[in-house]
Short mmCIF file of C-alpha atoms in Angstrom, two decimals:
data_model
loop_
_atom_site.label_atom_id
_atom_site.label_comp_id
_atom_site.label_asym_id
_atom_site.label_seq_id
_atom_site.Cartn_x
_atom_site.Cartn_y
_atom_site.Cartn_z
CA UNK A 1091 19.45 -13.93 10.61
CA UNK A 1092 17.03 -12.85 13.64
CA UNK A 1093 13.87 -14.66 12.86
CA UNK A 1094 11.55 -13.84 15.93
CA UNK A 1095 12.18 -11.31 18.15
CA UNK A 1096 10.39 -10.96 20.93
CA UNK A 1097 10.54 -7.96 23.47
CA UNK A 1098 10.60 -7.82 26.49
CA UNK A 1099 12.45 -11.25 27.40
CA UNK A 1100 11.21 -10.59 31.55
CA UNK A 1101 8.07 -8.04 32.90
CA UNK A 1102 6.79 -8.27 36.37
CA UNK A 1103 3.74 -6.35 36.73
CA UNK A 1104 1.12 -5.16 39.36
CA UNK A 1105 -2.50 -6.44 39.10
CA UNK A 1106 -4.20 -3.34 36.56
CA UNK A 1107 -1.42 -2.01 35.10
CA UNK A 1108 -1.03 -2.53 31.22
CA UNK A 1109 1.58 -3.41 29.12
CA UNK A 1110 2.01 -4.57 25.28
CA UNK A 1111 4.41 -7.13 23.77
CA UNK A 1112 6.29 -6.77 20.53
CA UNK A 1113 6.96 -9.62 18.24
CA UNK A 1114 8.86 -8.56 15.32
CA UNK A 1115 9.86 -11.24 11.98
CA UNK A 1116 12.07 -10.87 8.97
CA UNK A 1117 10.94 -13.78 6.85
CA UNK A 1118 8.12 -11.95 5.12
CA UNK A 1119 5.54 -14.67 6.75
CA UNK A 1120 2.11 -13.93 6.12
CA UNK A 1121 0.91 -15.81 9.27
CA UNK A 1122 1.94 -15.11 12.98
CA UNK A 1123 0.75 -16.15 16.22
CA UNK A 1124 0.54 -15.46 19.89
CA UNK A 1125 0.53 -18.86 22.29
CA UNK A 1126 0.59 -18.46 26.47
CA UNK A 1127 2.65 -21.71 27.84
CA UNK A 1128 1.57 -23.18 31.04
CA UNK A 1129 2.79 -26.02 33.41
CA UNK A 1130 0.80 -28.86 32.64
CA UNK A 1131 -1.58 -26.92 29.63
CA UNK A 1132 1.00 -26.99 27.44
CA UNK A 1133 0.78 -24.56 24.60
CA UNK A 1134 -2.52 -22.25 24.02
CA UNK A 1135 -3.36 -20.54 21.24
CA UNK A 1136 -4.35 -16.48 22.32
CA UNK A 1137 -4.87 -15.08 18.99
CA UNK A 1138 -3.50 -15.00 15.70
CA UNK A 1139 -3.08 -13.05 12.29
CA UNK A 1140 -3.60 -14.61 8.64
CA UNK A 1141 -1.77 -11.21 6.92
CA UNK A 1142 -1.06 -7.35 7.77
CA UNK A 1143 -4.89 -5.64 9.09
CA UNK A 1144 -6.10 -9.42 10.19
CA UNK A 1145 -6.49 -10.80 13.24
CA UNK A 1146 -8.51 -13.75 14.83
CA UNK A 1147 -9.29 -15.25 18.24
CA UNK A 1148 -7.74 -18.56 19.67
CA UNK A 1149 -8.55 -20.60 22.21
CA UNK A 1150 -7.78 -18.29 25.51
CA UNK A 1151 -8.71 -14.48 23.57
CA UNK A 1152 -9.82 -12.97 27.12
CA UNK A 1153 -8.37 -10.35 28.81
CA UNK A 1154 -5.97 -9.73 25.17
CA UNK A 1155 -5.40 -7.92 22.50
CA UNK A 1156 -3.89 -8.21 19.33
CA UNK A 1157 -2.66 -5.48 16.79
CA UNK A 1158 -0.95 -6.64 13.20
CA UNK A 1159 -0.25 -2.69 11.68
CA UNK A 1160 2.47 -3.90 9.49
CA UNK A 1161 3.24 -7.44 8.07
CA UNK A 1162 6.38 -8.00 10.10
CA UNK A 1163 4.97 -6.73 13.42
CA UNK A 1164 2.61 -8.48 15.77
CA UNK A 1165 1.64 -6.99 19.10
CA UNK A 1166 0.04 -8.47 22.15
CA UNK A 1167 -1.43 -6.08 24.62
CA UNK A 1168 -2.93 -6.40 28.44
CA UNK A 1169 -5.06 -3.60 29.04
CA UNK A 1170 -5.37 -4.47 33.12
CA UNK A 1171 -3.44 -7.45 33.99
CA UNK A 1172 -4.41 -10.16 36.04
CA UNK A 1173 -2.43 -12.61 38.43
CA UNK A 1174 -4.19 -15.48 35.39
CA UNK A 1175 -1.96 -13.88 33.15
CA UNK A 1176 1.36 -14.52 34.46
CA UNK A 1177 2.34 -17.18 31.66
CA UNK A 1178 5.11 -17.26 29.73
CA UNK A 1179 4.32 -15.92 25.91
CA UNK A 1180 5.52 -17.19 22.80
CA UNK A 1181 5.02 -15.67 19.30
CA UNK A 1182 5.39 -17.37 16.12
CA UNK A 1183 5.56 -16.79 12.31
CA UNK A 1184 4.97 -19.93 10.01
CA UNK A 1185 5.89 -19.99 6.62
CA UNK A 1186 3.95 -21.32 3.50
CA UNK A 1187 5.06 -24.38 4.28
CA UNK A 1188 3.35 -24.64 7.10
CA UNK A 1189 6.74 -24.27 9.85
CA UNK A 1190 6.65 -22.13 13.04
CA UNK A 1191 9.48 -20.20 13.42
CA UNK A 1192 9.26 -19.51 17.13
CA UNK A 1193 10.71 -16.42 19.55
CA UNK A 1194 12.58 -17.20 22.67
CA UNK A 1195 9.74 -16.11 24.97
CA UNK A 1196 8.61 -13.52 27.06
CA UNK A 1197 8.31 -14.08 31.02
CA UNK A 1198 5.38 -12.28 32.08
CA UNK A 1199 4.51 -12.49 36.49
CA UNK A 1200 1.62 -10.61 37.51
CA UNK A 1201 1.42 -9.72 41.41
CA UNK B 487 -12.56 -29.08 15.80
CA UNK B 488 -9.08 -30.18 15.67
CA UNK B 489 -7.13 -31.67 18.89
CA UNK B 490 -3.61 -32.92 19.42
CA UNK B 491 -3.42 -35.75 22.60
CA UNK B 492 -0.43 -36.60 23.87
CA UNK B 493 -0.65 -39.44 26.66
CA UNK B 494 2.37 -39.39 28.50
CA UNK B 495 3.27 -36.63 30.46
CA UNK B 496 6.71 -37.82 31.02
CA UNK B 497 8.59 -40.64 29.22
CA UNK B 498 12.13 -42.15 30.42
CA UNK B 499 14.69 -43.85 28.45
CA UNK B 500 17.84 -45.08 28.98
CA UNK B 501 20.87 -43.62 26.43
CA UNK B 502 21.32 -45.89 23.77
CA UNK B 503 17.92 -47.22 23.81
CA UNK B 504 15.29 -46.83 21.17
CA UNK B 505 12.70 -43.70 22.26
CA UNK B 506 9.12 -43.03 21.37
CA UNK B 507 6.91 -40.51 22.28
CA UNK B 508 3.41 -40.65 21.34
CA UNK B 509 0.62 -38.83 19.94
CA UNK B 510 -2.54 -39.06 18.44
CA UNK B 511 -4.85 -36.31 16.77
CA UNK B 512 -8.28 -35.74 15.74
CA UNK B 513 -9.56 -33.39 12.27
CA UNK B 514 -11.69 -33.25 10.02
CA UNK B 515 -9.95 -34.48 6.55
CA UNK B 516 -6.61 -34.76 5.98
CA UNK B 517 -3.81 -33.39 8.89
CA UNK B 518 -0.69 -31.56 8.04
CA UNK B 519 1.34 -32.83 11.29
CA UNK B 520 4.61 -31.63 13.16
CA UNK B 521 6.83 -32.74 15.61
CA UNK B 522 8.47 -29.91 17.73
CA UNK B 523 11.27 -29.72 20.88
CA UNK B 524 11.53 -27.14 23.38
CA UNK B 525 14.85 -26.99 25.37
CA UNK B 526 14.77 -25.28 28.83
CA UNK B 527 14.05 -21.56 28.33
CA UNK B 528 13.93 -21.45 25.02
CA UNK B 529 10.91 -20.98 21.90
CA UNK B 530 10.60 -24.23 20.23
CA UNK B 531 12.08 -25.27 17.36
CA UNK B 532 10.76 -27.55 14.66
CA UNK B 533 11.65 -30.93 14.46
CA UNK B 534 9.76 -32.69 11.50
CA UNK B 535 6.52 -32.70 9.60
CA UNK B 536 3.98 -35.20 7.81
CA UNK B 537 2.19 -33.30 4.54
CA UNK B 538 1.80 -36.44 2.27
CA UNK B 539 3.45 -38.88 1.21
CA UNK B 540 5.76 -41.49 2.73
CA UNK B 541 3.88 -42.43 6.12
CA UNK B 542 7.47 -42.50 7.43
CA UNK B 543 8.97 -39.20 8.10
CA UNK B 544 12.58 -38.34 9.37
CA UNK B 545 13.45 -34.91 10.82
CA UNK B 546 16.61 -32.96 12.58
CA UNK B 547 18.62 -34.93 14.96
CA UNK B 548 17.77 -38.70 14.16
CA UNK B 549 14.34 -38.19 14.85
CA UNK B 550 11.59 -40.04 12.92
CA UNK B 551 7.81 -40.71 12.96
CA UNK B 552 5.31 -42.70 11.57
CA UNK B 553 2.08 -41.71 10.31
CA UNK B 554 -0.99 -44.06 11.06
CA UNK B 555 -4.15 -42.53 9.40
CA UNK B 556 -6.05 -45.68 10.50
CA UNK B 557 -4.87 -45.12 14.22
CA UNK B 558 -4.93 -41.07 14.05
CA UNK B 559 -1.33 -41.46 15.27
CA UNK B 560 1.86 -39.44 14.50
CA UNK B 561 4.64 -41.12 17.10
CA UNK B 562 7.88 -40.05 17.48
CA UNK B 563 10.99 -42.55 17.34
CA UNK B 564 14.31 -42.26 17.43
CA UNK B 565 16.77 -46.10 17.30
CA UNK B 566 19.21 -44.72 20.30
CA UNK B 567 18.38 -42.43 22.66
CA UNK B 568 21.39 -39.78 23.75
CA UNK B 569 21.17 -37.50 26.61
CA UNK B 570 21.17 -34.50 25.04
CA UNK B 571 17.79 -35.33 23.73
CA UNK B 572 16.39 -34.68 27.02
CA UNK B 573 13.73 -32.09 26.77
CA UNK B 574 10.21 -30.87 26.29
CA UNK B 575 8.28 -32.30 22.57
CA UNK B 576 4.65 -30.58 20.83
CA UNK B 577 3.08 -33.03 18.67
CA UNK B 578 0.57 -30.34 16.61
CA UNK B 579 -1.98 -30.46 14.01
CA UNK B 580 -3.37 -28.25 11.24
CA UNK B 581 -6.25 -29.34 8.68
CA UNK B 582 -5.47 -29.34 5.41
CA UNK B 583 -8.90 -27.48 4.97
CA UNK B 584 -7.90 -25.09 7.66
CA UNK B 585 -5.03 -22.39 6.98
CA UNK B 586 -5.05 -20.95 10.08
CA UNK B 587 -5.19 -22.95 12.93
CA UNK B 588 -2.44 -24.79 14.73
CA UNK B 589 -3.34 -26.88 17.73
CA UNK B 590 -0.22 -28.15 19.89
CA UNK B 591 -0.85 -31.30 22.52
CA UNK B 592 0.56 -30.80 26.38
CA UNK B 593 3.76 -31.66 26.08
CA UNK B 594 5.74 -34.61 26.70
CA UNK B 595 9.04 -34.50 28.92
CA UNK B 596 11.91 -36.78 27.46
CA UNK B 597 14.73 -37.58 30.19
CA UNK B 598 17.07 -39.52 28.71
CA UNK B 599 19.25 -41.56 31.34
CA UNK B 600 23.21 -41.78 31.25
#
């Protein structure tokens, strides 16, 4: 009964380097998302997928992107990070009837 | 475009007293609306939603809200407030017209007083 699982849970990284974030679901959801959550901006959407081979920009699409090979996965990647960036990520599935199922977050700081 | 306000960036209640927390939205045509809490370092979870129907909705916990198309408002209520209900709450908003899209507001922190 995992939902979404996010990976890594904590990443510090140095300004440049590169890194990629898994989001894996097993409720078969066609829809998933990637939000950044900051203090006072609350959530923001990056980008998101409507199915497997899809994706679309958000609001805040700079500086990502997004990769949705297989219906379960979703991927976020930094290809040269940025002190902006440190955030801390959610992903989310929703289901047909419209609920986000939500991972536990991913702590990014980027020095 | 769609956007999700929510006024108060920090409410307090005392336990055992009735709790709102408010929020207002703007789309085009009819909103599919949600209610969701965050605890502290944690994803959110979801709390309740307003499809169609009954303007009042009830959700997980005690929680309620009202639906006010003429006031683009979606508050959140609950009679008696208990500490444990201290934490972080998304008002969001999808279209009905729009699949895709799901706009949350700021945030609103909930301390709850013993």
């Amino acid at each position: 009964n995992a939902g979404v699982t996010q990976t890594p849970k904590f990443r510090v990284l140095k300004t440049g380097q590169s890194m990629t974030l898994l989001c894996a679901q097993d409720m078969n959801h066609e829809y998933m998302y990637w939000y950044r959550q900051d203090p006072g901006m609350g959530l923001r959407l990056i980008h998101y997928s409507v199915g497997e081979g899809t994706t679309a920009k958000g609001e805040v699409p700079d500086g990502y992107n997004v990769s949705r090979l297989k219906k379960q996965n979703f991927l976020l990647g930094l290809e040269s990070a940025a002190p902006s960036q440190t955030s801390v990520y959610f992903c989310a599935s929703r289901s047909p009837g419209g609920t986000m199922f939500f991972g536990s977050g991913t702590q990014l700081s980027v020095l | 475009a769609q956007s999700v306000a929510q006024p108060e960036d920090q409410v307090n209640v005392a336990e055992g007293n009735p709790l709102t927390v408010k929020c207002t939205y703007s789309v085009s045509g009819n909103p599919y609306l949600f209610w969701y809490v965050q605890y502290p370092n944690r994803g959110l979870q979801f709390l309740l939603k307003y499809i169609t129907g009954d303007n009042l909705v009830k959700g997980s916990y005690g929680f309620e809200a009202e639906f006010n198309k003429s006031q683009t408002s979606f508050h959140l209520k609950k009679p008696s407030a208990l500490v444990s209900d201290s934490a972080l709450y998304f008002c969001a908003v999808r279209a009905q017209n729009r699949d895709d899209k799901i706009i949350f507001g700021k945030g609103t922190r909930l301390h709850i007083l013993p």
